[in-house]
Amino acid sequence: HIQYERVGADVTMKCGSMDWDAAVTWTANGTDIDESHLNGSYLILKNVDLTQSGQYSCYEGSSWHLKYQTYLRVGTPPKEPVLMCRSNNYPKGFYCSWHLPTPTYIPNSFNISVIHGTKEMVCVKDVFPKNRCHIRYLQLFSTVKYKVTLTVTNALGKDSTTLTFDEFAIVKPDPPESVVAKPVPNNPRRLEVSWQNPSSWPDPESFPLKFFLRYRPLILDQWQHVELSDGTSHTITDAYAGKEYIIQVAAKDNDIGTWSDWSVAVHATPWTEEPKHLTTEAQVTGET
């Protein structure tokens, strides 16, 4: 069987039904254990750590008959899990995802409950990533709060956390996609930037997004910002001539929720005039 023990615990293992004073041999992962760890036929492990996880076997002294075998798993009880709920496809629904702040080194099971008013809702678990599930909105524009409770349990203990929120408070789109920045011919201070709505945002006609553009030349740390209430393009008119720029865009529902993360950064340099070929006086005279 499997035996779970906390890091730092003292562990005693009996050799099956053998008497306390029977002559036995213990092995860990096939290697003999020194007799100093025995108390009669009992194996005593003091202050166990993660390296002592493994298969422990006890054999009758003279015959080497296997009398007892267990798999020791050393770990820790779970700490309060980190839970996050977000709607990136409003108004279809939202998803919740979770993780532990520190590893436990042994298997954990997670149970999530979602309550809307008095109604318990099913949070459908995703196959990948496995620490995520999603809820479909049954009624839109509800003023009733959602209450999500996540409980994590393992063989050494359990812990839980709860979030309570309004439907509109967790709306956060994914970042804009396909961001492109191009120089404008014959304009050394302009860059034309365009992008697309996040593909996960289902209905930009009914639920339009606004955008936030930030840009800076690579030689400076200071960003410049522009907020745009409509459209998916913008012309930067105050770029430094000949300097390479880094550009990103964020999105937000027009009325509710929070800004998305920044898009993938793109780089662009304003148009520069091709240098003219200069001819020297000496060349001209020589050719004459």
PDB file of C-alpha atoms in Angstrom:
ATOM      1  CA  HIS A   1       0.000   0.000   0.000  1.00  0.00           C
ATOM      2  CA  ILE A   2       0.975   3.670  -0.065  1.00  0.00           C
ATOM      3  CA  GLN A   3       1.866   5.443   3.164  1.00  0.00           C
ATOM      4  CA  TYR A   4       1.771   9.263   3.227  1.00  0.00           C
ATOM      5  CA  GLU A   5       3.835  11.165   5.806  1.00  0.00           C
ATOM      6  CA  ARG A   6       4.596  14.848   6.398  1.00  0.00           C
ATOM      7  CA  VAL A   7       8.035  16.304   5.838  1.00  0.00           C
ATOM      8  CA  GLY A   8       9.745  16.357   9.273  1.00  0.00           C
ATOM      9  CA  ALA A   9       7.622  13.578  10.780  1.00  0.00           C
ATOM     10  CA  ASP A  10       8.974  10.528  12.629  1.00  0.00           C
ATOM     11  CA  VAL A  11       7.779   7.369  10.867  1.00  0.00           C
ATOM     12  CA  THR A  12       7.452   3.880  12.329  1.00  0.00           C
ATOM     13  CA  MET A  13       6.866   0.883  10.044  1.00  0.00           C
ATOM     14  CA  LYS A  14       5.920  -2.584  11.288  1.00  0.00           C
ATOM     15  CA  CYS A  15       7.099  -5.674   9.422  1.00  0.00           C
ATOM     16  CA  GLY A  16       3.606  -6.956   8.660  1.00  0.00           C
ATOM     17  CA  SER A  17       2.522  -9.518  11.295  1.00  0.00           C
ATOM     18  CA  MET A  18       6.093 -10.324  12.425  1.00  0.00           C
ATOM     19  CA  ASP A  19       6.802 -10.181  16.169  1.00  0.00           C
ATOM     20  CA  TRP A  20       8.668  -7.156  17.533  1.00  0.00           C
ATOM     21  CA  ASP A  21      11.741  -9.284  18.357  1.00  0.00           C
ATOM     22  CA  ALA A  22      11.826 -11.199  15.036  1.00  0.00           C
ATOM     23  CA  ALA A  23      15.003 -11.054  12.960  1.00  0.00           C
ATOM     24  CA  VAL A  24      14.273  -9.056   9.807  1.00  0.00           C
ATOM     25  CA  THR A  25      15.993  -7.094   7.048  1.00  0.00           C
ATOM     26  CA  TRP A  26      14.598  -3.842   5.654  1.00  0.00           C
ATOM     27  CA  THR A  27      15.395  -2.373   2.229  1.00  0.00           C
ATOM     28  CA  ALA A  28      14.653   0.995   0.674  1.00  0.00           C
ATOM     29  CA  ASN A  29      14.394   0.890  -3.142  1.00  0.00           C
ATOM     30  CA  GLY A  30      16.268  -2.425  -3.045  1.00  0.00           C
ATOM     31  CA  THR A  31      19.159  -1.209  -0.863  1.00  0.00           C
ATOM     32  CA  ASP A  32      19.664  -2.641   2.643  1.00  0.00           C
ATOM     33  CA  ILE A  33      18.895  -0.246   5.493  1.00  0.00           C
ATOM     34  CA  ASP A  34      21.424   0.000   8.316  1.00  0.00           C
ATOM     35  CA  GLU A  35      20.346  -1.753  11.545  1.00  0.00           C
ATOM     36  CA  SER A  36      20.738   1.492  13.478  1.00  0.00           C
ATOM     37  CA  HIS A  37      17.326   2.478  12.046  1.00  0.00           C
ATOM     38  CA  LEU A  38      15.630  -0.583  13.568  1.00  0.00           C
ATOM     39  CA  ASN A  39      13.879  -0.984  16.895  1.00  0.00           C
ATOM     40  CA  GLY A  40      13.403  -4.735  17.076  1.00  0.00           C
ATOM     41  CA  SER A  41      11.678  -5.571  13.795  1.00  0.00           C
ATOM     42  CA  TYR A  42      10.257  -2.027  13.491  1.00  0.00           C
ATOM     43  CA  LEU A  43      11.819   0.474  11.093  1.00  0.00           C
ATOM     44  CA  ILE A  44      12.171   3.949  12.630  1.00  0.00           C
ATOM     45  CA  LEU A  45      12.751   6.949  10.318  1.00  0.00           C
ATOM     46  CA  LYS A  46      13.354  10.235  12.150  1.00  0.00           C
ATOM     47  CA  ASN A  47      12.533  13.653  10.658  1.00  0.00           C
ATOM     48  CA  VAL A  48      11.817  12.339   7.152  1.00  0.00           C
ATOM     49  CA  ASP A  49      12.509  14.456   4.094  1.00  0.00           C
ATOM     50  CA  LEU A  50      11.551  14.266   0.412  1.00  0.00           C
ATOM     51  CA  THR A  51      14.559  12.109  -0.495  1.00  0.00           C
ATOM     52  CA  GLN A  52      13.187   9.276   1.667  1.00  0.00           C
ATOM     53  CA  SER A  53      10.146   8.691  -0.540  1.00  0.00           C
ATOM     54  CA  GLY A  54      10.350   5.244  -2.106  1.00  0.00           C
ATOM     55  CA  GLN A  55       9.566   1.552  -1.766  1.00  0.00           C
ATOM     56  CA  TYR A  56      10.272  -0.046   1.643  1.00  0.00           C
ATOM     57  CA  SER A  57      10.357  -3.834   1.980  1.00  0.00           C
ATOM     58  CA  CYS A  58      10.775  -6.091   5.023  1.00  0.00           C
ATOM     59  CA  TYR A  59      12.099  -9.658   4.737  1.00  0.00           C
ATOM     60  CA  GLU A  60      12.190 -12.488   7.258  1.00  0.00           C
ATOM     61  CA  GLY A  61      15.801 -12.707   8.466  1.00  0.00           C
ATOM     62  CA  SER A  62      16.804 -16.272   7.575  1.00  0.00           C
ATOM     63  CA  SER A  63      14.508 -17.178   4.680  1.00  0.00           C
ATOM     64  CA  TRP A  64      14.374 -13.747   2.939  1.00  0.00           C
ATOM     65  CA  HIS A  65      10.645 -14.210   2.502  1.00  0.00           C
ATOM     66  CA  LEU A  66       8.997 -10.858   1.719  1.00  0.00           C
ATOM     67  CA  LYS A  67       6.749 -10.086   4.713  1.00  0.00           C
ATOM     68  CA  TYR A  68       5.737  -6.469   4.137  1.00  0.00           C
ATOM     69  CA  GLN A  69       6.016  -3.797   1.452  1.00  0.00           C
ATOM     70  CA  THR A  70       4.865  -0.170   1.290  1.00  0.00           C
ATOM     71  CA  TYR A  71       5.494   2.862  -0.854  1.00  0.00           C
ATOM     72  CA  LEU A  72       6.359   5.832   1.351  1.00  0.00           C
ATOM     73  CA  ARG A  73       5.339   9.226  -0.055  1.00  0.00           C
ATOM     74  CA  VAL A  74       6.742  12.187   1.889  1.00  0.00           C
ATOM     75  CA  GLY A  75       4.998  15.520   1.304  1.00  0.00           C
ATOM     76  CA  THR A  76       3.114  18.425   2.855  1.00  0.00           C
ATOM     77  CA  PRO A  77      -0.542  19.359   3.402  1.00  0.00           C
ATOM     78  CA  PRO A  78      -1.819  21.866   0.797  1.00  0.00           C
ATOM     79  CA  LYS A  79      -1.700  25.587   1.500  1.00  0.00           C
ATOM     80  CA  GLU A  80      -4.604  27.882   0.533  1.00  0.00           C
ATOM     81  CA  PRO A  81      -5.000  27.545  -3.248  1.00  0.00           C
ATOM     82  CA  VAL A  82      -4.804  30.530  -5.606  1.00  0.00           C
ATOM     83  CA  LEU A  83      -8.108  30.932  -7.493  1.00  0.00           C
ATOM     84  CA  MET A  84      -8.843  33.276 -10.421  1.00  0.00           C
ATOM     85  CA  CYS A  85     -12.092  33.708 -12.389  1.00  0.00           C
ATOM     86  CA  ARG A  86     -12.299  35.677 -15.626  1.00  0.00           C
ATOM     87  CA  SER A  87     -14.574  36.250 -18.616  1.00  0.00           C
ATOM     88  CA  ASN A  88     -12.595  36.612 -21.847  1.00  0.00           C
ATOM     89  CA  ASN A  89     -15.586  35.746 -24.078  1.00  0.00           C
ATOM     90  CA  TYR A  90     -18.320  37.963 -22.608  1.00  0.00           C
ATOM     91  CA  PRO A  91     -21.299  37.503 -22.702  1.00  0.00           C
ATOM     92  CA  LYS A  92     -20.968  33.715 -23.169  1.00  0.00           C
ATOM     93  CA  GLY A  93     -19.607  32.866 -19.707  1.00  0.00           C
ATOM     94  CA  PHE A  94     -16.445  32.756 -17.638  1.00  0.00           C
ATOM     95  CA  TYR A  95     -13.739  30.344 -16.569  1.00  0.00           C
ATOM     96  CA  CYS A  96     -11.965  29.735 -13.265  1.00  0.00           C
ATOM     97  CA  SER A  97      -8.401  28.474 -12.961  1.00  0.00           C
ATOM     98  CA  TRP A  98      -6.322  27.586  -9.921  1.00  0.00           C
ATOM     99  CA  HIS A  99      -2.919  26.500  -8.663  1.00  0.00           C
ATOM    100  CA  LEU A 100      -1.170  25.866  -5.370  1.00  0.00           C
ATOM    101  CA  PRO A 101       1.275  28.497  -4.054  1.00  0.00           C
ATOM    102  CA  THR A 102       3.784  25.762  -3.124  1.00  0.00           C
ATOM    103  CA  PRO A 103       4.084  22.115  -4.224  1.00  0.00           C
ATOM    104  CA  THR A 104       2.943  19.323  -1.884  1.00  0.00           C
ATOM    105  CA  TYR A 105       4.959  16.518  -3.601  1.00  0.00           C
ATOM    106  CA  ILE A 106       1.978  14.137  -3.279  1.00  0.00           C
ATOM    107  CA  PRO A 107      -1.287  13.873  -5.268  1.00  0.00           C
ATOM    108  CA  ASN A 108      -3.931  16.568  -4.683  1.00  0.00           C
ATOM    109  CA  SER A 109      -7.606  16.600  -5.624  1.00  0.00           C
ATOM    110  CA  PHE A 110      -9.516  19.823  -6.333  1.00  0.00           C
ATOM    111  CA  ASN A 111     -13.232  20.367  -5.903  1.00  0.00           C
ATOM    112  CA  ILE A 112     -14.900  23.555  -7.142  1.00  0.00           C
ATOM    113  CA  SER A 113     -18.424  24.755  -6.400  1.00  0.00           C
ATOM    114  CA  VAL A 114     -20.105  27.711  -8.130  1.00  0.00           C
ATOM    115  CA  ILE A 115     -23.239  29.216  -6.612  1.00  0.00           C
ATOM    116  CA  HIS A 116     -25.283  31.986  -8.268  1.00  0.00           C
ATOM    117  CA  GLY A 117     -27.749  33.293  -5.720  1.00  0.00           C
ATOM    118  CA  THR A 118     -29.291  30.042  -4.453  1.00  0.00           C
ATOM    119  CA  LYS A 119     -28.541  27.999  -7.571  1.00  0.00           C
ATOM    120  CA  GLU A 120     -25.537  25.690  -7.790  1.00  0.00           C
ATOM    121  CA  MET A 121     -23.981  25.691 -11.255  1.00  0.00           C
ATOM    122  CA  VAL A 122     -21.837  23.085 -13.006  1.00  0.00           C
ATOM    123  CA  CYS A 123     -18.294  24.195 -13.769  1.00  0.00           C
ATOM    124  CA  VAL A 124     -17.271  21.999 -16.723  1.00  0.00           C
ATOM    125  CA  LYS A 125     -13.651  20.889 -16.327  1.00  0.00           C
ATOM    126  CA  ASP A 126     -11.320  21.467 -19.270  1.00  0.00           C
ATOM    127  CA  VAL A 127      -9.200  18.565 -20.472  1.00  0.00           C
ATOM    128  CA  PHE A 128      -6.315  20.977 -20.974  1.00  0.00           C
ATOM    129  CA  PRO A 129      -5.273  22.828 -18.944  1.00  0.00           C
ATOM    130  CA  LYS A 130      -6.495  20.427 -16.275  1.00  0.00           C
ATOM    131  CA  ASN A 131      -6.653  23.087 -13.528  1.00  0.00           C
ATOM    132  CA  ARG A 132      -9.455  25.030 -15.239  1.00  0.00           C
ATOM    133  CA  CYS A 133     -13.232  24.837 -15.679  1.00  0.00           C
ATOM    134  CA  HIS A 134     -15.815  27.042 -17.349  1.00  0.00           C
ATOM    135  CA  ILE A 135     -19.355  28.272 -16.644  1.00  0.00           C
ATOM    136  CA  ARG A 136     -21.956  29.314 -19.224  1.00  0.00           C
ATOM    137  CA  TYR A 137     -24.062  32.366 -18.315  1.00  0.00           C
ATOM    138  CA  LEU A 138     -27.684  31.262 -18.028  1.00  0.00           C
ATOM    139  CA  GLN A 139     -29.007  34.799 -17.597  1.00  0.00           C
ATOM    140  CA  LEU A 140     -27.253  37.948 -18.732  1.00  0.00           C
ATOM    141  CA  PHE A 141     -26.903  41.214 -16.854  1.00  0.00           C
ATOM    142  CA  SER A 142     -27.712  39.526 -13.548  1.00  0.00           C
ATOM    143  CA  THR A 143     -27.056  41.629 -10.446  1.00  0.00           C
ATOM    144  CA  VAL A 144     -26.796  38.510  -8.261  1.00  0.00           C
ATOM    145  CA  LYS A 145     -23.252  37.742  -7.191  1.00  0.00           C
ATOM    146  CA  TYR A 146     -21.369  34.550  -7.976  1.00  0.00           C
ATOM    147  CA  LYS A 147     -19.672  32.644  -5.164  1.00  0.00           C
ATOM    148  CA  VAL A 148     -16.901  30.239  -6.162  1.00  0.00           C
ATOM    149  CA  THR A 149     -15.296  27.948  -3.571  1.00  0.00           C
ATOM    150  CA  LEU A 150     -12.266  25.793  -4.340  1.00  0.00           C
ATOM    151  CA  THR A 151     -11.193  23.040  -1.928  1.00  0.00           C
ATOM    152  CA  VAL A 152      -7.901  21.169  -2.300  1.00  0.00           C
ATOM    153  CA  THR A 153      -7.400  17.885  -0.462  1.00  0.00           C
ATOM    154  CA  ASN A 154      -4.546  15.423  -0.125  1.00  0.00           C
ATOM    155  CA  ALA A 155      -3.700  12.562   2.229  1.00  0.00           C
ATOM    156  CA  LEU A 156      -2.146  14.988   4.750  1.00  0.00           C
ATOM    157  CA  GLY A 157      -4.763  17.743   4.907  1.00  0.00           C
ATOM    158  CA  LYS A 158      -7.040  20.177   3.084  1.00  0.00           C
ATOM    159  CA  ASP A 159      -7.506  23.912   2.517  1.00  0.00           C
ATOM    160  CA  SER A 160      -9.910  26.105   0.579  1.00  0.00           C
ATOM    161  CA  THR A 161     -10.504  29.604  -0.757  1.00  0.00           C
ATOM    162  CA  THR A 162     -13.631  31.505  -1.853  1.00  0.00           C
ATOM    163  CA  LEU A 163     -14.229  34.303  -4.376  1.00  0.00           C
ATOM    164  CA  THR A 164     -17.405  36.398  -4.533  1.00  0.00           C
ATOM    165  CA  PHE A 165     -17.908  38.699  -7.520  1.00  0.00           C
ATOM    166  CA  ASP A 166     -20.346  40.407  -9.894  1.00  0.00           C
ATOM    167  CA  GLU A 167     -20.652  39.165 -13.458  1.00  0.00           C
ATOM    168  CA  PHE A 168     -19.274  42.386 -14.977  1.00  0.00           C
ATOM    169  CA  ALA A 169     -16.313  42.713 -12.589  1.00  0.00           C
ATOM    170  CA  ILE A 170     -14.396  39.751 -14.070  1.00  0.00           C
ATOM    171  CA  VAL A 171     -14.672  40.753 -17.743  1.00  0.00           C
ATOM    172  CA  LYS A 172     -11.159  40.954 -19.181  1.00  0.00           C
ATOM    173  CA  PRO A 173     -10.593  40.379 -22.913  1.00  0.00           C
ATOM    174  CA  ASP A 174      -7.589  38.585 -24.329  1.00  0.00           C
ATOM    175  CA  PRO A 175      -4.985  40.908 -25.918  1.00  0.00           C
ATOM    176  CA  PRO A 176      -5.549  42.229 -29.471  1.00  0.00           C
ATOM    177  CA  GLU A 177      -4.104  40.002 -32.197  1.00  0.00           C
ATOM    178  CA  SER A 178      -2.162  40.415 -35.452  1.00  0.00           C
ATOM    179  CA  VAL A 179      -0.621  43.748 -34.456  1.00  0.00           C
ATOM    180  CA  VAL A 180       1.253  45.264 -37.410  1.00  0.00           C
ATOM    181  CA  ALA A 181       3.275  48.504 -37.525  1.00  0.00           C
ATOM    182  CA  LYS A 182       4.541  49.955 -40.811  1.00  0.00           C
ATOM    183  CA  PRO A 183       6.389  53.097 -41.864  1.00  0.00           C
ATOM    184  CA  VAL A 184       4.437  55.674 -43.892  1.00  0.00           C
ATOM    185  CA  PRO A 185       6.232  56.520 -47.181  1.00  0.00           C
ATOM    186  CA  ASN A 186       7.743  60.001 -47.284  1.00  0.00           C
ATOM    187  CA  ASN A 187       6.787  60.623 -43.629  1.00  0.00           C
ATOM    188  CA  PRO A 188       9.832  60.304 -41.343  1.00  0.00           C
ATOM    189  CA  ARG A 189       7.763  60.817 -38.157  1.00  0.00           C
ATOM    190  CA  ARG A 190       4.791  58.510 -38.821  1.00  0.00           C
ATOM    191  CA  LEU A 191       4.020  54.844 -38.140  1.00  0.00           C
ATOM    192  CA  GLU A 192       0.801  53.130 -39.210  1.00  0.00           C
ATOM    193  CA  VAL A 193      -0.394  50.606 -36.574  1.00  0.00           C
ATOM    194  CA  SER A 194      -3.235  48.118 -37.087  1.00  0.00           C
ATOM    195  CA  TRP A 195      -4.562  45.119 -35.139  1.00  0.00           C
ATOM    196  CA  GLN A 196      -7.526  42.744 -34.852  1.00  0.00           C
ATOM    197  CA  ASN A 197     -10.033  42.079 -32.095  1.00  0.00           C
ATOM    198  CA  PRO A 198      -9.098  39.059 -29.952  1.00  0.00           C
ATOM    199  CA  SER A 199     -10.568  35.986 -31.669  1.00  0.00           C
ATOM    200  CA  SER A 200     -12.002  34.788 -28.320  1.00  0.00           C
ATOM    201  CA  TRP A 201     -14.238  37.905 -28.064  1.00  0.00           C
ATOM    202  CA  PRO A 202     -17.491  36.574 -29.572  1.00  0.00           C
ATOM    203  CA  ASP A 203     -19.544  39.649 -30.485  1.00  0.00           C
ATOM    204  CA  PRO A 204     -17.598  42.901 -30.998  1.00  0.00           C
ATOM    205  CA  GLU A 205     -20.650  44.424 -32.753  1.00  0.00           C
ATOM    206  CA  SER A 206     -22.914  44.183 -29.681  1.00  0.00           C
ATOM    207  CA  PHE A 207     -20.105  44.462 -27.127  1.00  0.00           C
ATOM    208  CA  PRO A 208     -17.544  46.781 -28.744  1.00  0.00           C
ATOM    209  CA  LEU A 209     -14.006  47.057 -27.443  1.00  0.00           C
ATOM    210  CA  LYS A 210     -11.891  50.122 -26.906  1.00  0.00           C
ATOM    211  CA  PHE A 211      -8.110  50.037 -27.185  1.00  0.00           C
ATOM    212  CA  PHE A 212      -5.024  51.429 -25.510  1.00  0.00           C
ATOM    213  CA  LEU A 213      -1.859  51.861 -27.564  1.00  0.00           C
ATOM    214  CA  ARG A 214       1.585  52.316 -26.056  1.00  0.00           C
ATOM    215  CA  TYR A 215       4.805  53.009 -27.949  1.00  0.00           C
ATOM    216  CA  ARG A 216       8.371  54.132 -27.314  1.00  0.00           C
ATOM    217  CA  PRO A 217      11.685  54.264 -29.137  1.00  0.00           C
ATOM    218  CA  LEU A 218      14.094  51.545 -28.007  1.00  0.00           C
ATOM    219  CA  ILE A 219      16.542  54.223 -26.830  1.00  0.00           C
ATOM    220  CA  LEU A 220      14.059  55.524 -24.204  1.00  0.00           C
ATOM    221  CA  ASP A 221      12.285  53.863 -21.240  1.00  0.00           C
ATOM    222  CA  GLN A 222       9.305  56.231 -21.243  1.00  0.00           C
ATOM    223  CA  TRP A 223       6.101  54.973 -22.959  1.00  0.00           C
ATOM    224  CA  GLN A 224       3.657  57.250 -24.767  1.00  0.00           C
ATOM    225  CA  HIS A 225      -0.037  56.277 -24.610  1.00  0.00           C
ATOM    226  CA  VAL A 226      -3.120  56.752 -26.765  1.00  0.00           C
ATOM    227  CA  GLU A 227      -6.639  55.588 -25.836  1.00  0.00           C
ATOM    228  CA  LEU A 228      -8.910  54.846 -28.813  1.00  0.00           C
ATOM    229  CA  SER A 229     -12.667  54.452 -28.471  1.00  0.00           C
ATOM    230  CA  ASP A 230     -13.225  52.812 -31.856  1.00  0.00           C
ATOM    231  CA  GLY A 231     -11.440  51.327 -34.849  1.00  0.00           C
ATOM    232  CA  THR A 232      -8.536  48.913 -35.041  1.00  0.00           C
ATOM    233  CA  SER A 233      -5.840  51.215 -36.409  1.00  0.00           C
ATOM    234  CA  HIS A 234      -3.949  54.339 -35.444  1.00  0.00           C
ATOM    235  CA  THR A 235      -1.287  56.547 -37.010  1.00  0.00           C
ATOM    236  CA  ILE A 236       1.543  57.630 -34.724  1.00  0.00           C
ATOM    237  CA  THR A 237       2.534  61.147 -35.821  1.00  0.00           C
ATOM    238  CA  ASP A 238       5.266  62.080 -33.345  1.00  0.00           C
ATOM    239  CA  ALA A 239       7.855  59.327 -33.857  1.00  0.00           C
ATOM    240  CA  TYR A 240      11.541  60.217 -33.822  1.00  0.00           C
ATOM    241  CA  ALA A 241      12.919  60.001 -37.350  1.00  0.00           C
ATOM    242  CA  GLY A 242      15.082  56.939 -37.951  1.00  0.00           C
ATOM    243  CA  LYS A 243      14.563  55.455 -34.472  1.00  0.00           C
ATOM    244  CA  GLU A 244      13.269  51.885 -33.974  1.00  0.00           C
ATOM    245  CA  TYR A 245       9.996  51.742 -32.006  1.00  0.00           C
ATOM    246  CA  ILE A 246       8.371  49.067 -29.854  1.00  0.00           C
ATOM    247  CA  ILE A 247       4.553  49.036 -29.934  1.00  0.00           C
ATOM    248  CA  GLN A 248       1.820  47.175 -27.963  1.00  0.00           C
ATOM    249  CA  VAL A 249      -1.977  47.307 -27.753  1.00  0.00           C
ATOM    250  CA  ALA A 250      -4.467  46.381 -24.987  1.00  0.00           C
ATOM    251  CA  ALA A 251      -8.262  45.965 -25.184  1.00  0.00           C
ATOM    252  CA  LYS A 252     -11.242  46.503 -22.862  1.00  0.00           C
ATOM    253  CA  ASP A 253     -15.016  46.282 -23.111  1.00  0.00           C
ATOM    254  CA  ASN A 254     -16.402  49.779 -23.637  1.00  0.00           C
ATOM    255  CA  ASP A 255     -18.355  49.820 -20.382  1.00  0.00           C
ATOM    256  CA  ILE A 256     -17.344  47.058 -17.977  1.00  0.00           C
ATOM    257  CA  GLY A 257     -14.422  45.023 -16.686  1.00  0.00           C
ATOM    258  CA  THR A 258     -10.682  45.639 -16.895  1.00  0.00           C
ATOM    259  CA  TRP A 259      -7.994  46.063 -19.542  1.00  0.00           C
ATOM    260  CA  SER A 260      -6.482  43.012 -21.196  1.00  0.00           C
ATOM    261  CA  ASP A 261      -2.814  42.159 -20.912  1.00  0.00           C
ATOM    262  CA  TRP A 262      -0.588  43.813 -23.523  1.00  0.00           C
ATOM    263  CA  SER A 263      -0.367  42.283 -26.979  1.00  0.00           C
ATOM    264  CA  VAL A 264       2.820  40.738 -28.323  1.00  0.00           C
ATOM    265  CA  ALA A 265       5.276  43.594 -28.951  1.00  0.00           C
ATOM    266  CA  VAL A 266       6.005  44.616 -32.540  1.00  0.00           C
ATOM    267  CA  HIS A 267       8.940  46.700 -33.793  1.00  0.00           C
ATOM    268  CA  ALA A 268       8.995  49.293 -36.570  1.00  0.00           C
ATOM    269  CA  THR A 269      11.176  52.184 -37.790  1.00  0.00           C
ATOM    270  CA  PRO A 270       9.741  55.284 -39.543  1.00  0.00           C
ATOM    271  CA  TRP A 271      10.494  55.860 -43.223  1.00  0.00           C
ATOM    272  CA  THR A 272      13.928  57.286 -43.939  1.00  0.00           C
ATOM    273  CA  GLU A 273      15.061  58.927 -47.156  1.00  0.00           C
ATOM    274  CA  GLU A 274      17.569  56.959 -49.234  1.00  0.00           C
ATOM    275  CA  PRO A 275      20.945  58.753 -49.085  1.00  0.00           C
ATOM    276  CA  LYS A 276      21.859  60.465 -52.383  1.00  0.00           C
ATOM    277  CA  HIS A 277      25.181  59.477 -54.017  1.00  0.00           C
ATOM    278  CA  LEU A 278      27.513  62.467 -53.646  1.00  0.00           C
ATOM    279  CA  THR A 279      30.098  63.189 -56.327  1.00  0.00           C
ATOM    280  CA  THR A 280      33.287  65.016 -55.418  1.00  0.00           C
ATOM    281  CA  GLU A 281      34.716  67.942 -57.353  1.00  0.00           C
ATOM    282  CA  ALA A 282      37.819  65.950 -58.144  1.00  0.00           C
ATOM    283  CA  GLN A 283      35.772  63.169 -59.749  1.00  0.00           C
ATOM    284  CA  VAL A 284      33.805  65.683 -61.807  1.00  0.00           C
ATOM    285  CA  THR A 285      37.031  67.411 -62.967  1.00  0.00           C
ATOM    286  CA  GLY A 286      38.681  64.117 -63.826  1.00  0.00           C
ATOM    287  CA  GLU A 287      35.722  62.969 -65.888  1.00  0.00           C
ATOM    288  CA  THR A 288      35.719  66.311 -67.730  1.00  0.00           C
TER     289      THR A 288
END
